[in-house]
Amino acid sequence: MELRQDLPADLRRRFQSGRICLDFTHTGGEGEYTRWELLHRPQDASRFLSLIIGTESFRVRRNDMSRIIYLRAAITSEARARAAGEIAPAEMLEVINEAAANPPLVTQLGNDSNALFLSGTTSQALSTLARDAIDLFASPHGKRIRICEARDCELLLVDASRPGRRRWCSMEWCGDRQKKRTASRRAQRGDAR
Ligand SMILES: [Zn+2]
C-alpha cells in the first residue's frame, strides 16, 4: 500500500489538506487546474484514490473515469466557493449528494484506534469522498476552508487549528519557501542600506 509519506515532497503536499475530500480535488481539474492533472488513466485513479483514502488499490474501469472527474469537479467548485465566501451552483450539490447516496466503503477499527477503510468498488470510494465532503461542508470546519497563501500554490486546506492561523498547504513546502523568501527580502533590504 502506497502511503502519503512515501511521496516526494512536491507531490505529498497535495495530500495534506486535512480532509480526504479536499485531497481528492488536488488530483487535477478543469481550466487552470489541468496543470495539476494526475488522473489520466484508470490506473492513475486507482493509485490516487487508494492513496488518499488509505486503502489497498481499487479496480477502476475506464467507464468509471467520468464519474470520478465529475465528482471531483463538484467538490472543487463547492470547496473553492466556500474558501472565497461565495455560493457554488446548486447542480454541484446534486452531484455530491448523488454520489453519497451509494453505500460507502466499509470502515474498521485499527489496532492503533484509527478508523480504517477497506477497499471496495469505485462507487463506494466516491460515496466515501462525497460523504466526507458533506460532513466537512456541514460542520464548523466548512467555514475554515482556505487557500494556501503562497502566491503560486492555490491548494486548499482546512484550518483545524484552534487559533485559526494555518496559512500553508504544507509547512515543509510553502511555509518553508515563504520563510526563505522573507529572509532573502530582509537580507536584500539590509544590503541596500
Ligand atoms: Zn501551498
Coordinates of C-alpha atoms and ligand atoms in Angstrom, one line a residue:
M1 CA 0.0 0.0 0.0
E2 CA 1.4 3.4 -1.0
L3 CA 1.5 6.0 1.7
R4 CA 1.5 9.8 1.6
Q5 CA 4.8 10.0 3.5
D6 CA 6.5 7.9 0.7
L7 CA 5.7 10.5 -2.0
P8 CA 8.2 13.2 -2.9
A9 CA 7.5 16.5 -1.1
D10 CA 6.1 18.4 -4.0
L11 CA 3.5 15.7 -4.6
R12 CA 3.0 14.9 -0.9
R13 CA 1.9 18.5 -0.2
R14 CA -1.2 18.0 -2.3
F15 CA -2.5 15.4 0.1
Q16 CA -2.1 17.3 3.4
S17 CA -5.3 19.4 3.3
G18 CA -6.5 17.5 6.4
R19 CA -9.5 16.1 4.6
I20 CA -9.8 13.3 2.0
C21 CA -12.4 15.2 0.0
L22 CA -10.1 18.2 -0.4
D23 CA -7.0 16.0 -1.1
F24 CA -9.1 14.4 -3.9
T25 CA -9.6 17.9 -5.5
H26 CA -5.9 18.2 -5.7
T27 CA -5.5 15.4 -8.2
G28 CA -6.3 17.8 -11.1
G29 CA -9.3 19.6 -12.6
E30 CA -10.5 21.9 -15.3
G31 CA -9.3 25.2 -16.6
E32 CA -6.3 26.4 -14.7
Y33 CA -6.2 23.2 -12.6
T34 CA -5.5 21.0 -15.7
R35 CA -1.8 21.7 -14.9
W36 CA -2.3 19.5 -11.8
E37 CA -3.9 16.6 -13.6
L38 CA -2.8 13.2 -12.3
L39 CA -5.8 11.1 -13.3
H40 CA -5.0 10.3 -16.9
R41 CA -5.8 6.6 -16.9
P42 CA -7.9 4.3 -14.7
Q43 CA -4.6 3.0 -13.1
D44 CA -3.9 6.6 -12.0
A45 CA -7.3 6.9 -10.5
S46 CA -6.9 3.6 -8.7
R47 CA -3.5 4.7 -7.3
F48 CA -4.5 8.1 -6.1
L49 CA -7.9 7.1 -4.7
S50 CA -6.3 4.4 -2.6
L51 CA -3.5 6.7 -1.5
I52 CA -6.0 9.4 -0.5
I53 CA -8.5 7.2 1.3
G54 CA -5.7 4.9 2.7
T55 CA -6.8 1.5 1.3
E56 CA -5.4 -1.2 -0.9
S57 CA -5.9 -0.4 -4.6
F58 CA -9.3 -0.2 -6.3
R59 CA -10.2 -1.6 -9.6
V60 CA -11.2 1.4 -11.6
R61 CA -12.6 0.8 -15.0
R62 CA -12.4 3.2 -18.0
N63 CA -16.1 4.0 -17.8
D64 CA -15.7 5.0 -14.1
M65 CA -13.5 7.9 -15.1
S66 CA -16.2 10.4 -16.0
R67 CA -18.0 9.8 -12.6
I68 CA -14.7 10.3 -10.8
I69 CA -13.9 13.5 -12.7
Y70 CA -17.4 14.8 -12.3
L71 CA -17.5 14.4 -8.5
R72 CA -14.0 15.9 -8.2
A73 CA -15.3 19.0 -10.2
A74 CA -18.3 19.3 -7.9
I75 CA -16.3 19.1 -4.6
T76 CA -13.7 21.5 -6.1
S77 CA -16.4 24.0 -7.0
E78 CA -18.1 23.8 -3.6
A79 CA -14.9 24.0 -1.6
R80 CA -13.4 26.9 -3.6
A81 CA -16.7 28.8 -3.4
R82 CA -16.6 28.4 0.4
A83 CA -13.0 29.5 0.6
A84 CA -13.9 32.6 -1.3
G85 CA -17.1 33.2 0.7
E86 CA -19.3 32.5 -2.3
I87 CA -22.1 30.1 -3.1
A88 CA -21.4 27.3 -5.6
P89 CA -24.0 26.4 -8.3
A90 CA -26.8 24.1 -7.0
E91 CA -26.1 21.4 -9.5
M92 CA -22.8 20.8 -7.9
L93 CA -24.5 19.9 -4.6
E94 CA -26.7 17.4 -6.5
V95 CA -23.6 15.6 -7.9
I96 CA -22.1 15.3 -4.3
N97 CA -25.5 14.1 -2.9
E98 CA -26.0 11.6 -5.6
A99 CA -22.5 10.1 -5.1
A100 CA -23.1 10.0 -1.3
A101 CA -26.4 8.1 -1.8
N102 CA -24.5 4.9 -2.7
P103 CA -23.1 2.7 0.0
P104 CA -19.7 3.9 1.2
L105 CA -16.5 1.8 1.9
V106 CA -16.7 -0.3 5.0
T107 CA -14.8 1.1 8.0
Q108 CA -13.0 -0.9 10.6
L109 CA -11.2 0.0 13.8
G110 CA -7.5 -0.5 13.6
N111 CA -5.0 -1.6 16.3
D112 CA -3.9 2.0 16.9
S113 CA -7.6 3.1 17.4
N114 CA -7.7 4.7 14.0
A115 CA -10.6 4.1 11.7
L116 CA -9.6 2.3 8.5
F117 CA -11.3 1.9 5.2
L118 CA -11.5 -1.4 3.5
S119 CA -11.0 -1.4 -0.3
G120 CA -14.2 -1.8 -2.3
T121 CA -15.8 -0.6 -5.6
T122 CA -15.2 2.8 -7.2
S123 CA -18.7 3.7 -6.4
Q124 CA -18.1 3.0 -2.7
A125 CA -14.9 5.1 -2.8
L126 CA -16.7 8.0 -4.4
S127 CA -19.5 7.7 -1.9
T128 CA -16.9 7.9 0.9
L129 CA -15.3 11.0 -0.6
A130 CA -18.8 12.6 -1.1
R131 CA -19.8 11.9 2.5
D132 CA -16.5 13.4 3.7
A133 CA -17.4 16.5 1.7
I134 CA -20.9 16.7 3.2
D135 CA -19.5 16.2 6.7
L136 CA -16.9 18.9 6.1
F137 CA -19.2 21.5 4.4
A138 CA -22.0 21.0 7.1
S139 CA -19.5 21.3 10.0
P140 CA -17.9 24.4 11.6
H141 CA -14.8 23.4 9.7
G142 CA -16.7 24.2 6.5
K143 CA -16.1 27.8 7.3
R144 CA -12.4 27.2 7.8
I145 CA -11.6 26.1 4.2
R146 CA -8.8 28.2 2.9
I147 CA -6.4 28.6 0.0
C148 CA -2.7 28.3 0.7
E149 CA -1.3 31.8 1.0
A150 CA 1.8 31.1 -1.1
R151 CA 1.5 33.1 -4.3
D152 CA 1.9 30.3 -6.8
C153 CA 0.3 27.4 -4.8
E154 CA -3.6 27.6 -4.6
L155 CA -4.0 24.3 -2.8
L156 CA -6.9 24.0 -0.4
L157 CA -6.6 23.4 3.3
V158 CA -8.8 23.1 6.4
D159 CA -7.6 25.2 9.2
A160 CA -8.4 23.0 12.1
S161 CA -6.0 24.8 14.4
R162 CA -7.6 26.3 17.5
P163 CA -6.3 29.9 16.9
G164 CA -7.2 29.6 13.2
R165 CA -3.8 30.6 11.9
R166 CA -2.9 27.8 9.4
R167 CA -1.6 29.5 6.3
W168 CA 0.2 26.9 4.2
C169 CA -0.8 23.7 2.5
S170 CA 2.4 22.3 3.8
M171 CA 4.8 23.8 6.3
E172 CA 7.8 21.9 4.8
W173 CA 7.0 23.2 1.3
C174 CA 5.1 26.5 1.0
G175 CA 5.7 27.5 4.6
D176 CA 9.5 26.9 4.2
R177 CA 9.6 28.7 0.8
Q178 CA 7.9 31.7 2.3
K179 CA 10.2 31.8 5.2
K180 CA 13.2 31.8 2.8
R181 CA 11.7 34.5 0.7
T182 CA 11.1 36.7 3.6
A183 CA 14.6 36.1 4.9
S184 CA 16.1 37.0 1.4
R185 CA 14.0 40.1 1.1
R186 CA 15.2 41.2 4.6
A187 CA 18.8 40.5 3.5
Q188 CA 18.3 42.5 0.3
R189 CA 17.0 45.4 2.2
G190 CA 19.9 45.2 4.6
D191 CA 22.3 45.3 1.7
A192 CA 20.7 48.3 0.2
R193 CA 21.1 50.4 3.3
Ligands
ZN1 ZN 0.9 25.8 -0.6

